Amino acid sequence: MGWLTMPFTSMGGHPTAKAYLDAQFTYTHEVEGGTKGLRVLASSCPQNRTYYAATQVMTNGIGREIFAIICKVHWCPNSKTGEHFGYKDMEESMGPYEDDCPRSILDLLSPTDNEYAQAWRTRCRARLERRARKLQHGDRVRLDSPVKFANGHTGSEFIVEKRGRRLSLRDPETSLRYRITRFMDLPWQVVPVTKIHKTIFA
């Protein structure tokens, strides 16, 4: 499905992308012999950028399998063309590129044999694991791939400097400090430091 865009006046009074999409994916239709529909069990749309939802198939009011819906979101309150909000929806079985789904939503999903959905869930959980890594002030880290900065410097090893929640990376050779966007999402390893203990003679 392609993009669907609209002005705020067409959002049915819903104040956010999340509220609108929750309503869109929660519905019941009359069919021969009963009803069919969907129900959003949990959803997330941080900063109105990407929407993730655990969505349950409903048949005659009974909950069936639960799968993920992902929407790329366009949110532009100051649009001069009236395209304030837009979205492009897809299911996990389509193998979406976006893989920042919260763990709370992933944990609700039913088991699946679909290879694309399995691969997507694996990528989401791998990202969660990367973000859960712990760093201490003074740790030495090595990126799997070197990063080139605006000043022309290219580096792959840095010393971690933490000031509260702020994190910067110091080059061990030049002592220059850098910041890397979405650093916790990148593949890197903490370099073990060999500690030399003093020998004490009795």
PDB file of C-alpha atoms in Angstrom:
ATOM      1  CA  MET A   1       0.000   0.000   0.000  1.00  0.00           C
ATOM      2  CA  GLY A   2       1.208   3.510  -0.804  1.00  0.00           C
ATOM      3  CA  TRP A   3       1.136   6.647   1.295  1.00  0.00           C
ATOM      4  CA  LEU A   4      -2.159   8.085   2.513  1.00  0.00           C
ATOM      5  CA  THR A   5      -1.944  11.747   3.534  1.00  0.00           C
ATOM      6  CA  MET A   6      -4.519  14.115   4.994  1.00  0.00           C
ATOM      7  CA  PRO A   7      -5.016  17.402   6.867  1.00  0.00           C
ATOM      8  CA  PHE A   8      -5.612  17.372  10.619  1.00  0.00           C
ATOM      9  CA  THR A   9      -9.314  18.010   9.985  1.00  0.00           C
ATOM     10  CA  SER A  10      -9.600  14.528   8.433  1.00  0.00           C
ATOM     11  CA  MET A  11      -8.190  12.711  11.472  1.00  0.00           C
ATOM     12  CA  GLY A  12     -11.575  12.360  13.145  1.00  0.00           C
ATOM     13  CA  GLY A  13     -10.559  14.368  16.180  1.00  0.00           C
ATOM     14  CA  HIS A  14      -7.619  12.115  17.031  1.00  0.00           C
ATOM     15  CA  PRO A  15      -4.784  14.335  18.334  1.00  0.00           C
ATOM     16  CA  THR A  16      -1.837  12.079  17.469  1.00  0.00           C
ATOM     17  CA  ALA A  17      -0.739   9.605  14.832  1.00  0.00           C
ATOM     18  CA  LYS A  18      -0.895   6.807  17.417  1.00  0.00           C
ATOM     19  CA  ALA A  19      -4.492   7.580  18.397  1.00  0.00           C
ATOM     20  CA  TYR A  20      -5.613   7.749  14.758  1.00  0.00           C
ATOM     21  CA  LEU A  21      -3.894   4.501  13.756  1.00  0.00           C
ATOM     22  CA  ASP A  22      -5.136   2.660  16.860  1.00  0.00           C
ATOM     23  CA  ALA A  23      -8.662   3.529  15.737  1.00  0.00           C
ATOM     24  CA  GLN A  24      -7.973   2.568  12.109  1.00  0.00           C
ATOM     25  CA  PHE A  25      -6.743  -0.894  13.049  1.00  0.00           C
ATOM     26  CA  THR A  26      -9.482  -1.625  15.581  1.00  0.00           C
ATOM     27  CA  TYR A  27     -12.709  -2.498  13.800  1.00  0.00           C
ATOM     28  CA  THR A  28     -15.427  -5.113  13.288  1.00  0.00           C
ATOM     29  CA  HIS A  29     -17.127  -5.991   9.990  1.00  0.00           C
ATOM     30  CA  GLU A  30     -20.253  -8.025   9.462  1.00  0.00           C
ATOM     31  CA  VAL A  31     -19.600 -11.058   7.255  1.00  0.00           C
ATOM     32  CA  GLU A  32     -21.665 -14.040   6.263  1.00  0.00           C
ATOM     33  CA  GLY A  33     -22.120 -16.138   9.371  1.00  0.00           C
ATOM     34  CA  GLY A  34     -20.682 -13.676  11.872  1.00  0.00           C
ATOM     35  CA  THR A  35     -18.115 -10.918  12.273  1.00  0.00           C
ATOM     36  CA  LYS A  36     -14.448 -10.370  11.528  1.00  0.00           C
ATOM     37  CA  GLY A  37     -12.102  -7.621  12.552  1.00  0.00           C
ATOM     38  CA  LEU A  38      -8.946  -6.499  14.270  1.00  0.00           C
ATOM     39  CA  ARG A  39      -8.105  -5.171  17.718  1.00  0.00           C
ATOM     40  CA  VAL A  40      -4.987  -3.249  18.708  1.00  0.00           C
ATOM     41  CA  LEU A  41      -3.691  -4.693  21.976  1.00  0.00           C
ATOM     42  CA  ALA A  42      -0.677  -2.415  22.370  1.00  0.00           C
ATOM     43  CA  SER A  43       1.011   0.210  20.231  1.00  0.00           C
ATOM     44  CA  SER A  44       3.803   2.751  20.170  1.00  0.00           C
ATOM     45  CA  CYS A  45       4.605   5.727  17.955  1.00  0.00           C
ATOM     46  CA  PRO A  46       7.424   7.748  19.539  1.00  0.00           C
ATOM     47  CA  GLN A  47       7.802  11.261  18.133  1.00  0.00           C
ATOM     48  CA  ASN A  48       5.133  10.494  15.496  1.00  0.00           C
ATOM     49  CA  ARG A  49       7.711   8.759  13.292  1.00  0.00           C
ATOM     50  CA  THR A  50       7.075   5.016  13.198  1.00  0.00           C
ATOM     51  CA  TYR A  51       4.015   3.199  14.500  1.00  0.00           C
ATOM     52  CA  TYR A  52       4.218  -0.345  15.859  1.00  0.00           C
ATOM     53  CA  ALA A  53       1.187  -2.330  17.006  1.00  0.00           C
ATOM     54  CA  ALA A  54       0.416  -5.808  18.308  1.00  0.00           C
ATOM     55  CA  THR A  55      -2.854  -6.496  16.506  1.00  0.00           C
ATOM     56  CA  GLN A  56      -5.194  -9.400  17.198  1.00  0.00           C
ATOM     57  CA  VAL A  57      -7.413 -11.030  14.599  1.00  0.00           C
ATOM     58  CA  MET A  58     -11.006 -11.192  15.865  1.00  0.00           C
ATOM     59  CA  THR A  59     -13.544 -13.737  14.599  1.00  0.00           C
ATOM     60  CA  ASN A  60     -17.076 -13.617  16.007  1.00  0.00           C
ATOM     61  CA  GLY A  61     -15.731 -11.690  18.981  1.00  0.00           C
ATOM     62  CA  ILE A  62     -13.078 -14.304  19.770  1.00  0.00           C
ATOM     63  CA  GLY A  63      -9.408 -13.335  19.723  1.00  0.00           C
ATOM     64  CA  ARG A  64      -7.175 -15.287  17.362  1.00  0.00           C
ATOM     65  CA  GLU A  65      -3.537 -14.854  16.309  1.00  0.00           C
ATOM     66  CA  ILE A  66      -1.630 -11.677  17.104  1.00  0.00           C
ATOM     67  CA  PHE A  67       0.650 -10.095  14.512  1.00  0.00           C
ATOM     68  CA  ALA A  68       2.543  -6.831  14.116  1.00  0.00           C
ATOM     69  CA  ILE A  69       1.504  -3.851  12.028  1.00  0.00           C
ATOM     70  CA  ILE A  70       4.148  -1.260  11.199  1.00  0.00           C
ATOM     71  CA  CYS A  71       3.460   2.176   9.723  1.00  0.00           C
ATOM     72  CA  LYS A  72       5.887   4.736   8.435  1.00  0.00           C
ATOM     73  CA  VAL A  73       4.500   8.076   9.609  1.00  0.00           C
ATOM     74  CA  HIS A  74       4.628  11.548   8.076  1.00  0.00           C
ATOM     75  CA  TRP A  75       3.873  14.251  10.656  1.00  0.00           C
ATOM     76  CA  CYS A  76       4.129  17.848   9.479  1.00  0.00           C
ATOM     77  CA  PRO A  77       1.911  20.277  11.456  1.00  0.00           C
ATOM     78  CA  ASN A  78       3.164  23.273   9.440  1.00  0.00           C
ATOM     79  CA  SER A  79       2.526  21.787   6.001  1.00  0.00           C
ATOM     80  CA  LYS A  80       1.422  24.494   3.560  1.00  0.00           C
ATOM     81  CA  THR A  81      -0.211  21.899   1.296  1.00  0.00           C
ATOM     82  CA  GLY A  82      -2.445  20.483   4.034  1.00  0.00           C
ATOM     83  CA  GLU A  83      -0.572  17.186   4.203  1.00  0.00           C
ATOM     84  CA  HIS A  84      -0.237  17.364   7.975  1.00  0.00           C
ATOM     85  CA  PHE A  85      -0.363  13.625   8.558  1.00  0.00           C
ATOM     86  CA  GLY A  86       0.317  10.591   6.434  1.00  0.00           C
ATOM     87  CA  TYR A  87       1.120   6.933   6.839  1.00  0.00           C
ATOM     88  CA  LYS A  88       2.172   3.867   4.903  1.00  0.00           C
ATOM     89  CA  ASP A  89       1.150   0.625   6.562  1.00  0.00           C
ATOM     90  CA  MET A  90       2.604  -2.861   6.275  1.00  0.00           C
ATOM     91  CA  GLU A  91       2.537  -6.135   8.156  1.00  0.00           C
ATOM     92  CA  GLU A  92       5.555  -7.859   9.654  1.00  0.00           C
ATOM     93  CA  SER A  93       5.193 -10.605   7.014  1.00  0.00           C
ATOM     94  CA  MET A  94       6.235  -8.004   4.419  1.00  0.00           C
ATOM     95  CA  GLY A  95       9.679  -7.717   6.029  1.00  0.00           C
ATOM     96  CA  PRO A  96       9.645  -3.993   6.870  1.00  0.00           C
ATOM     97  CA  TYR A  97      12.916  -2.080   7.138  1.00  0.00           C
ATOM     98  CA  GLU A  98      11.894  -0.373  10.400  1.00  0.00           C
ATOM     99  CA  ASP A  99      13.036  -2.530  13.332  1.00  0.00           C
ATOM    100  CA  ASP A 100      12.702  -0.367  16.445  1.00  0.00           C
ATOM    101  CA  CYS A 101       9.681  -2.189  17.864  1.00  0.00           C
ATOM    102  CA  PRO A 102       9.407  -2.151  21.686  1.00  0.00           C
ATOM    103  CA  ARG A 103       9.897  -5.425  23.548  1.00  0.00           C
ATOM    104  CA  SER A 104       6.447  -5.119  25.151  1.00  0.00           C
ATOM    105  CA  ILE A 105       4.842  -5.384  21.704  1.00  0.00           C
ATOM    106  CA  LEU A 106       7.124  -8.162  20.437  1.00  0.00           C
ATOM    107  CA  ASP A 107       6.292 -10.260  23.497  1.00  0.00           C
ATOM    108  CA  LEU A 108       2.577 -10.203  22.615  1.00  0.00           C
ATOM    109  CA  LEU A 109       2.970 -11.625  19.101  1.00  0.00           C
ATOM    110  CA  SER A 110       1.882 -15.153  18.260  1.00  0.00           C
ATOM    111  CA  PRO A 111       4.428 -17.683  16.953  1.00  0.00           C
ATOM    112  CA  THR A 112       4.771 -17.545  13.170  1.00  0.00           C
ATOM    113  CA  ASP A 113       6.215 -19.675  10.376  1.00  0.00           C
ATOM    114  CA  ASN A 114       6.577 -16.699   8.035  1.00  0.00           C
ATOM    115  CA  GLU A 115      10.277 -16.224   7.278  1.00  0.00           C
ATOM    116  CA  TYR A 116       9.996 -12.470   6.724  1.00  0.00           C
ATOM    117  CA  ALA A 117       8.184 -11.963  10.026  1.00  0.00           C
ATOM    118  CA  GLN A 118      10.703 -14.148  11.849  1.00  0.00           C
ATOM    119  CA  ALA A 119      13.619 -12.196  10.377  1.00  0.00           C
ATOM    120  CA  TRP A 120      11.984  -8.888  11.313  1.00  0.00           C
ATOM    121  CA  ARG A 121      11.416 -10.004  14.908  1.00  0.00           C
ATOM    122  CA  THR A 122      15.025 -11.192  15.124  1.00  0.00           C
ATOM    123  CA  ARG A 123      16.299  -7.794  13.934  1.00  0.00           C
ATOM    124  CA  CYS A 124      14.097  -5.982  16.450  1.00  0.00           C
ATOM    125  CA  ARG A 125      15.320  -8.099  19.347  1.00  0.00           C
ATOM    126  CA  ALA A 126      18.942  -7.761  18.225  1.00  0.00           C
ATOM    127  CA  ARG A 127      18.570  -3.973  18.320  1.00  0.00           C
ATOM    128  CA  LEU A 128      17.061  -4.170  21.804  1.00  0.00           C
ATOM    129  CA  GLU A 129      20.023  -6.263  22.947  1.00  0.00           C
ATOM    130  CA  ARG A 130      22.489  -3.745  21.526  1.00  0.00           C
ATOM    131  CA  ARG A 131      20.763  -0.907  23.342  1.00  0.00           C
ATOM    132  CA  ALA A 132      20.846  -2.855  26.606  1.00  0.00           C
ATOM    133  CA  ARG A 133      24.649  -3.020  26.636  1.00  0.00           C
ATOM    134  CA  LYS A 134      26.265  -1.304  29.602  1.00  0.00           C
ATOM    135  CA  LEU A 135      29.087   1.198  29.333  1.00  0.00           C
ATOM    136  CA  GLN A 136      31.223   2.595  32.111  1.00  0.00           C
ATOM    137  CA  HIS A 137      33.193   5.819  32.166  1.00  0.00           C
ATOM    138  CA  GLY A 138      36.682   4.995  30.910  1.00  0.00           C
ATOM    139  CA  ASP A 139      35.718   1.918  28.869  1.00  0.00           C
ATOM    140  CA  ARG A 140      37.582   1.480  25.604  1.00  0.00           C
ATOM    141  CA  VAL A 141      35.298   0.514  22.708  1.00  0.00           C
ATOM    142  CA  ARG A 142      36.049  -0.712  19.207  1.00  0.00           C
ATOM    143  CA  LEU A 143      33.542  -0.213  16.380  1.00  0.00           C
ATOM    144  CA  ASP A 144      33.154  -3.008  13.843  1.00  0.00           C
ATOM    145  CA  SER A 145      33.497  -0.396  11.076  1.00  0.00           C
ATOM    146  CA  PRO A 146      35.511   2.861  11.253  1.00  0.00           C
ATOM    147  CA  VAL A 147      33.603   6.149  11.349  1.00  0.00           C
ATOM    148  CA  LYS A 148      34.650   9.268   9.440  1.00  0.00           C
ATOM    149  CA  PHE A 149      33.919  12.611  11.106  1.00  0.00           C
ATOM    150  CA  ALA A 150      33.351  16.104   9.734  1.00  0.00           C
ATOM    151  CA  ASN A 151      36.931  17.148  10.554  1.00  0.00           C
ATOM    152  CA  GLY A 152      38.251  14.363   8.325  1.00  0.00           C
ATOM    153  CA  HIS A 153      39.321  12.085  11.158  1.00  0.00           C
ATOM    154  CA  THR A 154      38.530   8.384  10.822  1.00  0.00           C
ATOM    155  CA  GLY A 155      38.556   6.167  13.877  1.00  0.00           C
ATOM    156  CA  SER A 156      37.278   2.900  15.268  1.00  0.00           C
ATOM    157  CA  GLU A 157      38.559   2.901  18.875  1.00  0.00           C
ATOM    158  CA  PHE A 158      37.501   5.408  21.507  1.00  0.00           C
ATOM    159  CA  ILE A 159      37.494   5.995  25.242  1.00  0.00           C
ATOM    160  CA  VAL A 160      34.024   6.423  26.753  1.00  0.00           C
ATOM    161  CA  GLU A 161      33.401   9.583  28.765  1.00  0.00           C
ATOM    162  CA  LYS A 162      30.127   9.819  30.672  1.00  0.00           C
ATOM    163  CA  ARG A 163      28.748  12.929  32.320  1.00  0.00           C
ATOM    164  CA  GLY A 164      25.379  11.976  33.750  1.00  0.00           C
ATOM    165  CA  ARG A 165      23.302  10.767  30.799  1.00  0.00           C
ATOM    166  CA  ARG A 166      25.572  12.418  28.249  1.00  0.00           C
ATOM    167  CA  LEU A 167      28.074  10.217  26.473  1.00  0.00           C
ATOM    168  CA  SER A 168      31.037  11.311  24.386  1.00  0.00           C
ATOM    169  CA  LEU A 169      33.890   9.397  22.808  1.00  0.00           C
ATOM    170  CA  ARG A 170      37.523  10.463  23.122  1.00  0.00           C
ATOM    171  CA  ASP A 171      40.090   9.425  20.578  1.00  0.00           C
ATOM    172  CA  PRO A 172      42.886   7.685  22.544  1.00  0.00           C
ATOM    173  CA  GLU A 173      45.615   9.154  20.314  1.00  0.00           C
ATOM    174  CA  THR A 174      44.481  12.742  19.703  1.00  0.00           C
ATOM    175  CA  SER A 175      42.285  13.176  22.833  1.00  0.00           C
ATOM    176  CA  LEU A 176      39.674  14.872  20.624  1.00  0.00           C
ATOM    177  CA  ARG A 177      36.081  14.213  21.669  1.00  0.00           C
ATOM    178  CA  TYR A 178      33.338  13.048  19.312  1.00  0.00           C
ATOM    179  CA  ARG A 179      29.697  12.089  19.330  1.00  0.00           C
ATOM    180  CA  ILE A 180      28.245   9.391  17.118  1.00  0.00           C
ATOM    181  CA  THR A 181      24.542   9.478  16.267  1.00  0.00           C
ATOM    182  CA  ARG A 182      22.642   6.393  17.480  1.00  0.00           C
ATOM    183  CA  PHE A 183      25.863   4.977  18.890  1.00  0.00           C
ATOM    184  CA  MET A 184      24.059   2.326  20.952  1.00  0.00           C
ATOM    185  CA  ASP A 185      22.501   0.902  17.779  1.00  0.00           C
ATOM    186  CA  LEU A 186      25.895   0.297  16.169  1.00  0.00           C
ATOM    187  CA  PRO A 187      27.915  -2.920  16.412  1.00  0.00           C
ATOM    188  CA  TRP A 188      30.867  -2.423  18.770  1.00  0.00           C
ATOM    189  CA  GLN A 189      32.755  -4.259  21.479  1.00  0.00           C
ATOM    190  CA  VAL A 190      34.325  -3.222  24.759  1.00  0.00           C
ATOM    191  CA  VAL A 191      38.072  -3.803  24.482  1.00  0.00           C
ATOM    192  CA  PRO A 192      39.395  -5.732  27.497  1.00  0.00           C
ATOM    193  CA  VAL A 193      42.057  -3.806  29.380  1.00  0.00           C
ATOM    194  CA  THR A 194      44.893  -5.765  30.925  1.00  0.00           C
ATOM    195  CA  LYS A 195      45.476  -4.564  34.453  1.00  0.00           C
ATOM    196  CA  ILE A 196      48.994  -4.803  35.829  1.00  0.00           C
ATOM    197  CA  HIS A 197      49.134  -5.344  39.561  1.00  0.00           C
ATOM    198  CA  LYS A 198      52.064  -4.167  41.608  1.00  0.00           C
ATOM    199  CA  THR A 199      54.279  -6.855  43.041  1.00  0.00           C
ATOM    200  CA  ILE A 200      54.644  -6.510  46.779  1.00  0.00           C
ATOM    201  CA  PHE A 201      57.748  -8.024  48.325  1.00  0.00           C
ATOM    202  CA  ALA A 202      57.508  -9.159  51.908  1.00  0.00           C
TER     203      ALA A 202
END
